[in-house]
Amino acid sequence: MTDDATDEWRGWRAATQDALYGSDGFYRRPEGPAGHFRTSVHASSLFAGAVAGLLGRVDEALGRPARLDFVDMAAGRGELVGGVLAALPADVAARTHAYGVEIADRPEDLDDRIEWLPEPPQKVTGLLFANEWLDNVPVDIAEADSAGVPRKVLVRQDGTERLGEPVGGAEAEWLARWWPLGGAEGLRAEIGLPRDEAWADAVASVGQGLAVAVDYAHTLDARPPFGTLTGFRAGRETAPVPDGSCDITAHVALDACAARIPSGARLLRQREALRVLGVAGARPPLALASTQPAAYVRALASAGEAAELTAPGGLGDFGWLLQSVGIPDVLPDVLVD
């Protein structure tokens, strides 16, 4: 961002775009996202193993094609895509073409089998997986004024805010449908229309297979009254300041994204999906401690990691949006809590 932008009043979408993805933006920093916050990918290798299992189900539904694609959206520094390749059976890995989609430069130590791109490839045959991508698609913020009129929230680079013009056009229609503010002064909403559009574009890149978005999420019956916009820096939550120094994120209206392409769309919670993909969190039998103590310690550690990935009130509450494209549902055995 230029010095001229310091005192400029802009909508949160434009300000966040520059702060995260501009030439000096947060997501271009060398330490990558893992230097500032912890996702399911960083919590345990069990997550990559589960995604590999999901890719295996997609492979079966596709009839084991000669080439199977795996696309990791918002790939960070390649942690997930590398973990998925490592977890695949050898015969599946040999047919898999893996992509990391990320604006940052290709990591120097990345597996040579992974193609690094700034945009997803087209006509994907396989699995496109977007873990904590949509929450970083910038959105504008609306706030109800004293008359109950939703107005665009404007922000300066130092995080100072003021209200701008009333929300209009397609954004107003989106608010009315997906996040009505109800008229009380001070209520806020994140206008998720750009995320709906970004998700539709990602799904359009899949010729046949499955697209999955995993994120902090909420639905129409439980929108947070004051929104969820926040920042993260060095592992701690902080005020969202659009100067490039911190992550800026907001939870995703995944139900709105799902409605953009209703045919084949399905919403789950992470714990529901991971359970059928083999991440259960059950403690190993105590008898194993006396017969095979080393195996017991390993199993206990794995159970702890699985419990974190599936915990209610934590990562287990993440939303999973699955969009099948030309294949049947690959998780028909999921039991919804």
CSV table of C-alpha atoms in Angstrom, one decimal:
chain,number,residue,atom,x,y,z
A,1,MET,CA,0.0,0.0,0.0
A,2,THR,CA,1.2,3.5,-0.7
A,3,ASP,CA,1.5,6.3,1.8
A,4,ASP,CA,-1.4,8.0,0.0
A,5,ALA,CA,-3.7,5.2,1.3
A,6,THR,CA,-3.0,6.0,5.0
A,7,ASP,CA,-5.7,8.6,5.3
A,8,GLU,CA,-8.0,7.3,2.6
A,9,TRP,CA,-11.5,6.2,3.6
A,10,ARG,CA,-12.3,2.9,1.8
A,11,GLY,CA,-14.7,0.0,2.2
A,12,TRP,CA,-13.4,-2.9,4.1
A,13,ARG,CA,-13.3,-5.1,1.0
A,14,ALA,CA,-10.8,-2.8,-0.9
A,15,ALA,CA,-8.8,-2.1,2.2
A,16,THR,CA,-8.5,-5.8,3.1
A,17,GLN,CA,-7.6,-6.7,-0.5
A,18,ASP,CA,-4.5,-4.4,-0.3
A,19,ALA,CA,-3.7,-5.4,3.2
A,20,LEU,CA,-3.7,-9.1,2.5
A,21,TYR,CA,-2.8,-9.5,-1.1
A,22,GLY,CA,-1.1,-6.2,-2.2
A,23,SER,CA,2.6,-6.1,-3.1
A,24,ASP,CA,3.5,-5.8,0.6
A,25,GLY,CA,0.5,-7.7,1.9
A,26,PHE,CA,0.2,-10.1,4.8
A,27,TYR,CA,0.0,-13.2,2.7
A,28,ARG,CA,3.2,-12.4,0.8
A,29,ARG,CA,5.3,-12.4,4.0
A,30,PRO,CA,8.0,-15.1,4.1
A,31,GLU,CA,6.8,-16.8,7.3
A,32,GLY,CA,3.4,-17.7,5.7
A,33,PRO,CA,0.1,-18.2,7.5
A,34,ALA,CA,1.6,-20.8,9.9
A,35,GLY,CA,3.6,-18.0,11.5
A,36,HIS,CA,0.5,-16.3,12.7
A,37,PHE,CA,-2.4,-18.8,13.2
A,38,ARG,CA,-3.0,-22.5,13.5
A,39,THR,CA,-5.4,-24.3,11.1
A,40,SER,CA,-6.5,-27.9,11.1
A,41,VAL,CA,-3.6,-28.6,8.7
A,42,HIS,CA,-1.1,-27.4,11.3
A,43,ALA,CA,-2.9,-29.1,14.2
A,44,SER,CA,-2.3,-32.7,13.0
A,45,SER,CA,-1.2,-34.8,10.0
A,46,LEU,CA,-4.4,-36.7,10.6
A,47,PHE,CA,-6.2,-33.9,8.7
A,48,ALA,CA,-4.1,-34.4,5.6
A,49,GLY,CA,-4.7,-38.2,5.9
A,50,ALA,CA,-8.4,-37.6,6.1
A,51,VAL,CA,-8.3,-35.4,3.0
A,52,ALA,CA,-6.3,-38.1,1.2
A,53,GLY,CA,-9.0,-40.6,2.2
A,54,LEU,CA,-11.6,-38.2,0.7
A,55,LEU,CA,-9.6,-38.0,-2.5
A,56,GLY,CA,-9.6,-41.8,-2.5
A,57,ARG,CA,-13.4,-41.8,-2.4
A,58,VAL,CA,-13.5,-39.3,-5.2
A,59,ASP,CA,-11.1,-41.5,-7.2
A,60,GLU,CA,-13.4,-44.5,-6.8
A,61,ALA,CA,-16.5,-42.4,-7.8
A,62,LEU,CA,-14.6,-41.3,-10.9
A,63,GLY,CA,-13.7,-44.9,-11.8
A,64,ARG,CA,-10.0,-44.6,-11.1
A,65,PRO,CA,-9.0,-42.3,-14.0
A,66,ALA,CA,-5.6,-42.3,-15.5
A,67,ARG,CA,-5.0,-38.8,-14.1
A,68,LEU,CA,-6.5,-37.7,-10.8
A,69,ASP,CA,-6.2,-34.0,-9.8
A,70,PHE,CA,-5.9,-32.6,-6.3
A,71,VAL,CA,-6.1,-28.8,-5.9
A,72,ASP,CA,-5.2,-27.2,-2.6
A,73,MET,CA,-6.8,-23.7,-2.6
A,74,ALA,CA,-5.0,-21.1,-0.5
A,75,ALA,CA,-2.1,-23.5,-0.1
A,76,GLY,CA,-0.1,-21.5,2.4
A,77,ARG,CA,3.4,-23.0,2.1
A,78,GLY,CA,2.2,-26.3,0.7
A,79,GLU,CA,1.6,-28.1,4.1
A,80,LEU,CA,-1.7,-29.7,3.1
A,81,VAL,CA,-0.9,-30.7,-0.5
A,82,GLY,CA,2.4,-32.2,0.6
A,83,GLY,CA,0.7,-34.1,3.4
A,84,VAL,CA,-2.0,-35.4,1.1
A,85,LEU,CA,0.6,-36.7,-1.4
A,86,ALA,CA,2.5,-38.4,1.4
A,87,ALA,CA,-0.6,-40.1,2.8
A,88,LEU,CA,-1.9,-41.5,-0.5
A,89,PRO,CA,-1.4,-45.2,-1.4
A,90,ALA,CA,1.4,-45.5,-3.9
A,91,ASP,CA,-0.8,-46.5,-6.8
A,92,VAL,CA,-3.1,-43.5,-6.3
A,93,ALA,CA,-0.2,-41.1,-5.8
A,94,ALA,CA,1.3,-42.2,-9.1
A,95,ARG,CA,-1.8,-41.0,-10.9
A,96,THR,CA,-2.3,-37.8,-8.9
A,97,HIS,CA,-1.4,-34.4,-10.3
A,98,ALA,CA,-1.2,-32.1,-7.3
A,99,TYR,CA,-1.6,-28.3,-7.4
A,100,GLY,CA,-1.0,-25.6,-4.8
A,101,VAL,CA,-2.9,-22.4,-5.5
A,102,GLU,CA,-1.4,-19.4,-3.7
A,103,ILE,CA,-0.4,-15.8,-4.4
A,104,ALA,CA,2.9,-16.2,-2.6
A,105,ASP,CA,6.0,-17.5,-4.4
A,106,ARG,CA,6.6,-21.2,-4.6
A,107,PRO,CA,8.4,-22.5,-1.4
A,108,GLU,CA,11.9,-23.6,-2.2
A,109,ASP,CA,11.6,-27.0,-0.5
A,110,LEU,CA,8.3,-27.9,-2.1
A,111,ASP,CA,7.8,-31.4,-3.5
A,112,ASP,CA,8.7,-31.4,-7.2
A,113,ARG,CA,5.4,-33.2,-7.9
A,114,ILE,CA,3.4,-30.2,-6.9
A,115,GLU,CA,2.5,-27.6,-9.5
A,116,TRP,CA,2.3,-24.1,-8.0
A,117,LEU,CA,-0.2,-21.7,-9.5
A,118,PRO,CA,-1.8,-18.3,-8.7
A,119,GLU,CA,-5.2,-19.4,-9.9
A,120,PRO,CA,-6.9,-22.9,-9.9
A,121,PRO,CA,-6.4,-25.0,-13.1
A,122,GLN,CA,-9.4,-25.6,-15.3
A,123,LYS,CA,-11.3,-28.8,-16.0
A,124,VAL,CA,-10.2,-30.5,-12.8
A,125,THR,CA,-10.9,-34.2,-12.6
A,126,GLY,CA,-10.7,-35.0,-8.9
A,127,LEU,CA,-10.8,-32.9,-5.7
A,128,LEU,CA,-10.6,-29.2,-5.1
A,129,PHE,CA,-10.1,-28.5,-1.4
A,130,ALA,CA,-10.3,-25.0,0.1
A,131,ASN,CA,-9.3,-25.0,3.7
A,132,GLU,CA,-9.8,-21.6,5.3
A,133,TRP,CA,-9.8,-19.8,2.0
A,134,LEU,CA,-13.2,-18.2,1.9
A,135,ASP,CA,-12.8,-16.4,5.2
A,136,ASN,CA,-9.9,-14.5,3.6
A,137,VAL,CA,-11.9,-13.5,0.5
A,138,PRO,CA,-12.4,-9.8,1.3
A,139,VAL,CA,-15.9,-8.5,2.0
A,140,ASP,CA,-17.5,-5.2,2.8
A,141,ILE,CA,-19.1,-4.5,6.2
A,142,ALA,CA,-22.6,-3.0,6.6
A,143,GLU,CA,-23.8,-1.3,9.8
A,144,ALA,CA,-27.3,-0.1,10.7
A,145,ASP,CA,-27.4,3.7,11.3
A,146,SER,CA,-29.6,5.5,13.8
A,147,ALA,CA,-32.5,5.2,11.4
A,148,GLY,CA,-31.9,1.4,10.9
A,149,VAL,CA,-30.5,1.9,7.3
A,150,PRO,CA,-27.6,-0.5,6.5
A,151,ARG,CA,-24.6,1.7,5.5
A,152,LYS,CA,-21.2,0.7,4.2
A,153,VAL,CA,-18.5,0.9,6.8
A,154,LEU,CA,-15.5,2.8,5.7
A,155,VAL,CA,-12.0,2.3,7.2
A,156,ARG,CA,-8.6,4.0,7.1
A,157,GLN,CA,-5.3,2.1,7.1
A,158,ASP,CA,-5.0,2.6,10.9
A,159,GLY,CA,-8.3,0.9,11.5
A,160,THR,CA,-10.4,4.0,12.2
A,161,GLU,CA,-14.0,3.6,10.9
A,162,ARG,CA,-16.9,5.7,9.9
A,163,LEU,CA,-20.2,5.0,8.1
A,164,GLY,CA,-20.5,5.7,4.4
A,165,GLU,CA,-23.3,5.5,1.8
A,166,PRO,CA,-26.3,3.2,2.2
A,167,VAL,CA,-25.8,-0.3,0.8
A,168,GLY,CA,-27.5,-0.7,-2.5
A,169,GLY,CA,-27.9,-2.9,-5.6
A,170,ALA,CA,-26.9,-6.6,-5.4
A,171,GLU,CA,-25.2,-6.1,-2.0
A,172,ALA,CA,-28.5,-4.8,-0.5
A,173,GLU,CA,-30.3,-7.8,-2.1
A,174,TRP,CA,-27.8,-10.1,-0.6
A,175,LEU,CA,-28.2,-8.6,2.9
A,176,ALA,CA,-32.0,-8.8,2.7
A,177,ARG,CA,-31.8,-12.4,1.7
A,178,TRP,CA,-28.9,-13.7,3.8
A,179,TRP,CA,-28.2,-11.3,6.7
A,180,PRO,CA,-31.1,-8.9,7.4
A,181,LEU,CA,-30.0,-6.4,10.1
A,182,GLY,CA,-33.4,-5.9,11.6
A,183,GLY,CA,-33.1,-2.1,11.9
A,184,ALA,CA,-31.4,-1.7,15.3
A,185,GLU,CA,-28.6,0.8,15.3
A,186,GLY,CA,-25.1,-0.6,15.5
A,187,LEU,CA,-25.9,-4.1,14.2
A,188,ARG,CA,-23.3,-5.3,11.6
A,189,ALA,CA,-23.1,-7.8,8.8
A,190,GLU,CA,-20.4,-9.0,6.5
A,191,ILE,CA,-21.7,-8.8,2.9
A,192,GLY,CA,-20.7,-12.2,1.6
A,193,LEU,CA,-21.6,-11.8,-2.1
A,194,PRO,CA,-17.9,-11.8,-3.2
A,195,ARG,CA,-17.5,-15.2,-1.4
A,196,ASP,CA,-20.5,-16.6,-3.2
A,197,GLU,CA,-19.0,-15.6,-6.5
A,198,ALA,CA,-15.5,-16.8,-5.6
A,199,TRP,CA,-16.9,-20.2,-4.6
A,200,ALA,CA,-18.9,-20.4,-7.8
A,201,ASP,CA,-15.8,-19.7,-9.8
A,202,ALA,CA,-13.8,-22.4,-7.9
A,203,VAL,CA,-16.6,-25.0,-8.5
A,204,ALA,CA,-16.7,-24.0,-12.2
A,205,SER,CA,-13.0,-25.1,-12.5
A,206,VAL,CA,-14.0,-28.7,-11.6
A,207,GLY,CA,-15.0,-30.6,-14.7
A,208,GLN,CA,-15.8,-33.7,-12.7
A,209,GLY,CA,-15.3,-34.6,-9.1
A,210,LEU,CA,-15.8,-32.7,-5.8
A,211,ALA,CA,-15.2,-29.2,-4.5
A,212,VAL,CA,-15.0,-28.7,-0.7
A,213,ALA,CA,-14.8,-25.5,1.3
A,214,VAL,CA,-13.9,-25.8,5.0
A,215,ASP,CA,-14.2,-22.7,7.2
A,216,TYR,CA,-15.5,-20.9,10.2
A,217,ALA,CA,-19.1,-20.6,9.3
A,218,HIS,CA,-22.6,-19.5,10.4
A,219,THR,CA,-26.1,-19.9,8.9
A,220,LEU,CA,-29.1,-17.7,8.5
A,221,ASP,CA,-30.8,-18.9,11.8
A,222,ALA,CA,-27.7,-17.9,13.8
A,223,ARG,CA,-25.9,-14.9,12.3
A,224,PRO,CA,-23.7,-13.0,14.8
A,225,PRO,CA,-25.4,-9.7,15.5
A,226,PHE,CA,-22.2,-7.6,15.3
A,227,GLY,CA,-20.3,-9.6,12.7
A,228,THR,CA,-17.1,-11.6,13.1
A,229,LEU,CA,-14.4,-9.4,11.5
A,230,THR,CA,-11.2,-9.8,13.4
A,231,GLY,CA,-7.4,-10.0,13.0
A,232,PHE,CA,-4.6,-12.4,13.9
A,233,ARG,CA,-0.9,-11.7,14.4
A,234,ALA,CA,1.8,-14.0,15.8
A,235,GLY,CA,-0.7,-16.5,17.1
A,236,ARG,CA,-3.0,-14.1,18.9
A,237,GLU,CA,-6.3,-12.5,18.0
A,238,THR,CA,-6.0,-8.7,17.5
A,239,ALA,CA,-8.0,-5.8,16.1
A,240,PRO,CA,-8.4,-5.9,12.4
A,241,VAL,CA,-6.1,-3.2,11.0
A,242,PRO,CA,-5.7,-3.1,7.2
A,243,ASP,CA,-2.1,-2.1,7.1
A,244,GLY,CA,-0.6,-5.5,6.1
A,245,SER,CA,0.6,-6.3,9.6
A,246,CYS,CA,-2.1,-8.9,10.5
A,247,ASP,CA,-4.4,-11.4,9.0
A,248,ILE,CA,-8.0,-10.0,8.5
A,249,THR,CA,-10.7,-12.6,8.5
A,250,ALA,CA,-14.4,-13.1,9.0
A,251,HIS,CA,-16.6,-16.2,9.3
A,252,VAL,CA,-18.4,-17.4,6.2
A,253,ALA,CA,-22.1,-17.6,5.4
A,254,LEU,CA,-21.6,-21.1,3.9
A,255,ASP,CA,-25.3,-21.5,3.4
A,256,ALA,CA,-25.3,-18.6,1.0
A,257,CYS,CA,-22.3,-20.1,-0.9
A,258,ALA,CA,-24.2,-23.4,-1.1
A,259,ALA,CA,-27.3,-21.8,-2.5
A,260,ARG,CA,-25.3,-20.3,-5.4
A,261,ILE,CA,-25.0,-23.8,-6.9
A,262,PRO,CA,-27.7,-25.8,-5.1
A,263,SER,CA,-27.6,-29.0,-7.1
A,264,GLY,CA,-25.1,-31.4,-5.5
A,265,ALA,CA,-24.4,-29.1,-2.5
A,266,ARG,CA,-24.2,-30.4,1.0
A,267,LEU,CA,-23.3,-28.8,4.4
A,268,LEU,CA,-21.7,-30.7,7.2
A,269,ARG,CA,-19.7,-30.0,10.3
A,270,GLN,CA,-16.0,-31.0,10.4
A,271,ARG,CA,-16.4,-33.5,13.2
A,272,GLU,CA,-19.2,-35.3,11.1
A,273,ALA,CA,-17.0,-35.5,8.0
A,274,LEU,CA,-13.8,-36.5,9.8
A,275,ARG,CA,-15.4,-39.3,11.7
A,276,VAL,CA,-16.3,-41.2,8.6
A,277,LEU,CA,-12.8,-40.4,7.2
A,278,GLY,CA,-11.2,-42.2,10.1
A,279,VAL,CA,-10.5,-39.4,12.6
A,280,ALA,CA,-12.5,-40.4,15.7
A,281,GLY,CA,-10.6,-39.3,18.7
A,282,ALA,CA,-11.3,-42.4,20.8
A,283,ARG,CA,-8.7,-43.3,23.5
A,284,PRO,CA,-6.7,-46.5,22.9
A,285,PRO,CA,-7.5,-49.5,25.2
A,286,LEU,CA,-5.6,-49.3,28.4
A,287,ALA,CA,-4.5,-52.9,28.1
A,288,LEU,CA,-2.2,-51.7,25.2
A,289,ALA,CA,-0.2,-49.7,27.7
A,290,SER,CA,1.1,-52.9,29.4
A,291,THR,CA,1.6,-55.0,26.3
A,292,GLN,CA,2.9,-52.4,23.8
A,293,PRO,CA,3.7,-49.2,25.7
A,294,ALA,CA,5.3,-47.4,22.8
A,295,ALA,CA,2.3,-48.1,20.6
A,296,TYR,CA,0.0,-46.9,23.4
A,297,VAL,CA,1.8,-43.6,23.6
A,298,ARG,CA,1.6,-43.1,19.9
A,299,ALA,CA,-2.1,-44.0,19.8
A,300,LEU,CA,-2.8,-41.7,22.8
A,301,ALA,CA,-1.1,-38.8,21.0
A,302,SER,CA,-3.1,-39.5,17.8
A,303,ALA,CA,-6.3,-39.6,19.8
A,304,GLY,CA,-5.5,-36.2,21.3
A,305,GLU,CA,-4.9,-34.7,17.9
A,306,ALA,CA,-8.1,-36.3,16.6
A,307,ALA,CA,-10.0,-34.9,19.6
A,308,GLU,CA,-8.8,-31.4,18.8
A,309,LEU,CA,-9.8,-31.7,15.1
A,310,THR,CA,-13.3,-32.9,16.0
A,311,ALA,CA,-14.0,-30.9,19.2
A,312,PRO,CA,-17.3,-29.2,19.7
A,313,GLY,CA,-16.8,-25.5,20.2
A,314,GLY,CA,-13.5,-25.7,18.3
A,315,LEU,CA,-12.3,-27.1,15.0
A,316,GLY,CA,-15.0,-29.7,15.0
A,317,ASP,CA,-17.6,-26.9,14.5
A,318,PHE,CA,-16.0,-25.8,11.2
A,319,GLY,CA,-18.4,-25.9,8.3
A,320,TRP,CA,-17.7,-28.2,5.3
A,321,LEU,CA,-19.5,-27.3,2.1
A,322,LEU,CA,-19.3,-30.2,-0.4
A,323,GLN,CA,-20.2,-29.6,-4.0
A,324,SER,CA,-20.4,-32.7,-6.2
A,325,VAL,CA,-19.8,-32.2,-9.9
A,326,GLY,CA,-20.9,-35.2,-12.1
A,327,ILE,CA,-20.4,-37.8,-9.4
A,328,PRO,CA,-22.6,-39.2,-6.6
A,329,ASP,CA,-22.2,-38.1,-2.9
A,330,VAL,CA,-18.9,-39.6,-1.7
A,331,LEU,CA,-19.9,-39.2,2.0
A,332,PRO,CA,-23.3,-40.8,2.1
A,333,ASP,CA,-22.4,-42.5,5.4
A,334,VAL,CA,-22.0,-39.3,7.4
A,335,LEU,CA,-24.4,-39.1,10.4
A,336,VAL,CA,-25.3,-35.5,11.2
A,337,ASP,CA,-25.3,-34.7,14.9
